[in-house]
Every structure is written in C-alpha cells, then in structure tokens.
Amino acid sequence: VLATLAGAKLQQSILDAMARPAEAKPWKDYHPLFLTDKRVDDGVAFYLQNRALLENVGKEYGVPPEVIVAIIGIETNYGRITGKYRVIDALSTLAFHYPPRAQFFRGELKQLFLLGDQHLAYPIDELKGSYAGAMGLGQFMPSSIAKYGVDGDGDGKIDLWGSRDDALASI
C-alpha cells in the first residue's frame, strides 16, 4: 500500500475538473450532450453487437438490456471514453488534496486497496479511469465494484474494461 501510494502523483487537472463538473449543469444544458442522434444510433449498434449477452444478463439480473445500454452510452459513449487518469492518482489526489469530499475519496481509496490485484483484472497502479476514479464501461467507483462487480466470464477477475461479460453483468 505504501509503495503504491508513494508512486501516486498529485494531478492538478483532477482538482480543476472537480471545480467545474459537467454534472453540475442544469438538465436543459446537460442532456443535449448525451441525447444525440449519433448516440442513439451507436446505442442501437452496441445492442445489436451484444444482443445475446445483453438478453442473458437482463434475464439473470432483472435489468432490461436497454437500461444497461443506456448506462454504458451515458458513462463511456459505448466504451470509447473510459478515462485517461491513473485511478491511484485520481483517488489519492482527491483523498488528500480535495477537502470538500476527502472523506468520501479516502473511503474509495481504501476500498481500491481492499479489492486489490486478487479481484481486479489489472494491477492497481495500472488502472485507468475518470478524474474522479470511476472505472470501466459503467464507470464504477471501487465501492461499487465491491458491491456489484461480477466475474461474468468466470476467469476469477473482474474486468470492467476488456470483458463485456464482466462489465454488462456488473452494470
């Protein structure tokens, strides 16, 4: 834990992003970013490409496939934008340098270490995500992975980036 934290880097761009989150916009300004003809067309294409898996996951978990597709579309534009920040940098920056939500992010940082390499598909210091530390197709925080992460393909790891089985079952 100490060695990993020692390698974490303070990211000013993360603090800047927290100061101007897109989610703070009024709905009338926010929803046009997501409800576009292209996004809808891409959602249909994503559904058709993953139909069998989406239908199976929907039946198993009771979540309609269109809801799963919508979440992936909103969160990552169907996997195109899963984040460029090292998660360890994002969470440590926010846990130790963002007082308004430091307690929350310290909890997420702790949970990331509790998940560790035994549950996640990649080493902690290689995980990439959003400026807030959200990861994978569904943009899960570490506490959400702990509660809802599923090893859908049965390989012993939760891979929310590269395994559609894991990502869709987790969502």
Short mmCIF file of C-alpha atoms in Angstrom, two decimals:
data_model
loop_
_atom_site.label_atom_id
_atom_site.label_comp_id
_atom_site.label_asym_id
_atom_site.label_seq_id
_atom_site.Cartn_x
_atom_site.Cartn_y
_atom_site.Cartn_z
CA VAL A 1 0.00 0.00 0.00
CA LEU A 2 2.73 2.46 0.97
CA ALA A 3 4.79 1.71 -2.12
CA THR A 4 1.77 2.19 -4.39
CA LEU A 5 0.80 5.43 -2.66
CA ALA A 6 4.40 6.65 -2.93
CA GLY A 7 4.08 6.29 -6.71
CA ALA A 8 0.82 8.24 -6.87
CA LYS A 9 1.06 11.69 -8.38
CA LEU A 10 -0.92 14.78 -7.47
CA GLN A 11 -2.87 15.81 -10.56
CA GLN A 12 -3.88 19.48 -10.66
CA SER A 13 -6.10 18.77 -13.67
CA ILE A 14 -8.20 16.49 -11.45
CA LEU A 15 -8.69 19.25 -8.89
CA ASP A 16 -9.57 21.64 -11.72
CA ALA A 17 -12.14 19.17 -13.10
CA MET A 18 -13.74 18.80 -9.67
CA ALA A 19 -14.16 22.57 -9.58
CA ARG A 20 -16.21 22.52 -12.81
CA PRO A 21 -18.08 19.21 -13.13
CA ALA A 22 -20.33 18.85 -16.17
CA GLU A 23 -22.90 17.16 -13.94
CA ALA A 24 -23.49 20.48 -12.17
CA LYS A 25 -25.11 21.95 -15.28
CA PRO A 26 -28.89 22.35 -15.35
CA TRP A 27 -30.67 19.44 -17.06
CA LYS A 28 -31.62 21.63 -20.04
CA ASP A 29 -27.89 22.21 -20.71
CA TYR A 30 -26.70 18.75 -19.70
CA HIS A 31 -28.98 16.36 -21.57
CA PRO A 32 -28.20 17.61 -25.11
CA LEU A 33 -24.65 16.36 -24.58
CA PHE A 34 -25.98 12.80 -24.39
CA LEU A 35 -29.26 12.66 -26.26
CA THR A 36 -27.98 12.99 -29.79
CA ASP A 37 -28.93 11.07 -32.93
CA LYS A 38 -25.41 9.64 -33.11
CA ARG A 39 -25.51 8.44 -29.52
CA VAL A 40 -28.86 6.74 -30.15
CA ASP A 41 -27.56 5.13 -33.35
CA ASP A 42 -24.44 3.97 -31.52
CA GLY A 43 -26.65 2.52 -28.78
CA VAL A 44 -28.62 0.51 -31.31
CA ALA A 45 -25.37 -0.75 -32.83
CA PHE A 46 -23.98 -1.66 -29.38
CA TYR A 47 -27.19 -3.53 -28.57
CA LEU A 48 -27.15 -5.46 -31.83
CA GLN A 49 -23.46 -6.37 -31.42
CA ASN A 50 -24.04 -7.61 -27.86
CA ARG A 51 -27.67 -8.74 -28.08
CA ALA A 52 -27.31 -12.32 -26.84
CA LEU A 53 -25.17 -11.31 -23.86
CA LEU A 54 -27.43 -8.34 -23.01
CA GLU A 55 -30.53 -10.54 -23.14
CA ASN A 56 -28.92 -13.19 -20.92
CA VAL A 57 -27.70 -10.62 -18.39
CA GLY A 58 -31.10 -8.91 -18.44
CA LYS A 59 -32.86 -12.18 -17.63
CA GLU A 60 -30.38 -13.17 -14.94
CA TYR A 61 -30.35 -9.84 -13.09
CA GLY A 62 -33.78 -8.42 -13.97
CA VAL A 63 -32.36 -5.30 -15.62
CA PRO A 64 -33.71 -4.51 -19.08
CA PRO A 65 -30.98 -4.59 -21.75
CA GLU A 66 -31.88 -1.09 -22.90
CA VAL A 67 -31.11 0.24 -19.42
CA ILE A 68 -27.68 -1.41 -19.47
CA VAL A 69 -27.00 0.01 -22.94
CA ALA A 70 -28.13 3.48 -21.85
CA ILE A 71 -25.81 3.43 -18.84
CA ILE A 72 -22.82 2.49 -21.00
CA GLY A 73 -23.79 5.15 -23.52
CA ILE A 74 -24.01 7.89 -20.91
CA GLU A 75 -21.00 6.82 -18.87
CA THR A 76 -18.46 5.99 -21.58
CA ASN A 77 -20.02 6.57 -25.02
CA TYR A 78 -20.16 2.78 -25.51
CA GLY A 79 -16.65 2.19 -24.21
CA ARG A 80 -14.95 4.94 -26.22
CA ILE A 81 -14.17 7.15 -23.19
CA THR A 82 -13.33 5.16 -20.08
CA GLY A 83 -10.89 7.67 -18.63
CA LYS A 84 -7.28 8.68 -19.06
CA TYR A 85 -6.20 9.10 -15.44
CA ARG A 86 -4.45 6.50 -13.35
CA VAL A 87 -7.07 5.65 -10.74
CA ILE A 88 -4.47 5.70 -7.97
CA ASP A 89 -3.56 9.28 -8.94
CA ALA A 90 -7.21 10.37 -9.09
CA LEU A 91 -8.23 8.85 -5.78
CA SER A 92 -5.12 9.91 -3.88
CA THR A 93 -5.34 13.46 -5.29
CA LEU A 94 -8.95 13.73 -4.16
CA ALA A 95 -8.45 11.88 -0.88
CA PHE A 96 -5.58 14.09 0.27
CA HIS A 97 -5.97 17.37 -1.62
CA TYR A 98 -9.71 17.95 -2.05
CA PRO A 99 -11.11 18.77 1.42
CA PRO A 100 -14.79 19.08 0.44
CA ARG A 101 -15.01 15.36 -0.39
CA ALA A 102 -11.81 13.98 1.11
CA GLN A 103 -13.60 11.57 3.44
CA PHE A 104 -15.53 10.01 0.56
CA PHE A 105 -12.44 9.63 -1.62
CA ARG A 106 -10.36 8.22 1.25
CA GLY A 107 -13.01 5.54 1.60
CA GLU A 108 -12.81 4.82 -2.14
CA LEU A 109 -9.01 4.69 -2.00
CA LYS A 110 -9.18 2.24 0.91
CA GLN A 111 -11.70 0.11 -0.99
CA LEU A 112 -9.45 0.07 -4.05
CA PHE A 113 -6.68 -1.45 -1.94
CA LEU A 114 -9.12 -3.92 -0.37
CA LEU A 115 -10.15 -5.10 -3.84
CA GLY A 116 -6.52 -5.44 -4.81
CA ASP A 117 -4.99 -7.44 -7.58
CA GLN A 118 -6.78 -10.61 -6.49
CA HIS A 119 -10.19 -9.26 -7.61
CA LEU A 120 -9.30 -6.80 -10.34
CA ALA A 121 -8.03 -7.74 -13.79
CA TYR A 122 -5.10 -5.31 -13.69
CA PRO A 123 -2.60 -4.11 -11.07
CA ILE A 124 -3.82 -1.13 -9.05
CA ASP A 125 -1.13 1.18 -10.39
CA GLU A 126 -2.18 0.40 -13.99
CA LEU A 127 -5.92 1.02 -13.65
CA LYS A 128 -7.23 3.91 -15.76
CA GLY A 129 -10.42 5.82 -15.11
CA SER A 130 -12.13 9.16 -14.81
CA TYR A 131 -10.87 12.21 -12.96
CA ALA A 132 -12.95 11.00 -10.00
CA GLY A 133 -11.57 7.46 -10.09
CA ALA A 134 -14.54 5.79 -11.81
CA MET A 135 -13.63 2.76 -13.90
CA GLY A 136 -14.65 0.64 -16.86
CA LEU A 137 -17.64 0.65 -19.20
CA GLY A 138 -20.04 1.50 -16.37
CA GLN A 139 -17.72 3.92 -14.55
CA PHE A 140 -17.74 2.08 -11.23
CA MET A 141 -16.13 3.52 -8.13
CA PRO A 142 -14.21 0.97 -6.03
CA SER A 143 -17.09 0.67 -3.53
CA SER A 144 -19.47 -0.10 -6.40
CA ILE A 145 -17.11 -2.77 -7.70
CA ALA A 146 -17.02 -4.29 -4.21
CA LYS A 147 -20.82 -4.33 -4.00
CA TYR A 148 -21.83 -5.05 -7.59
CA GLY A 149 -18.78 -6.23 -9.53
CA VAL A 150 -19.33 -9.57 -11.22
CA ASP A 151 -16.87 -12.00 -12.76
CA GLY A 152 -19.24 -12.73 -15.64
CA ASP A 153 -16.79 -14.75 -17.72
CA GLY A 154 -15.59 -16.91 -14.81
CA ASP A 155 -11.88 -16.15 -15.13
CA GLY A 156 -11.51 -15.21 -11.47
CA LYS A 157 -11.11 -11.45 -12.06
CA ILE A 158 -13.47 -8.50 -12.51
CA ASP A 159 -12.54 -6.78 -15.78
CA LEU A 160 -14.82 -3.81 -16.37
CA TRP A 161 -12.76 -2.64 -19.37
CA GLY A 162 -11.96 -5.66 -21.51
CA SER A 163 -14.60 -8.23 -20.61
CA ARG A 164 -18.09 -7.49 -21.88
CA ASP A 165 -19.35 -10.40 -19.75
CA ASP A 166 -17.97 -8.81 -16.57
CA ALA A 167 -18.93 -5.24 -17.44
CA LEU A 168 -22.51 -5.96 -18.52
CA ALA A 169 -23.20 -8.32 -15.60
CA SER A 170 -21.79 -5.74 -13.16
CA ILE A 171 -23.94 -2.95 -14.58
#
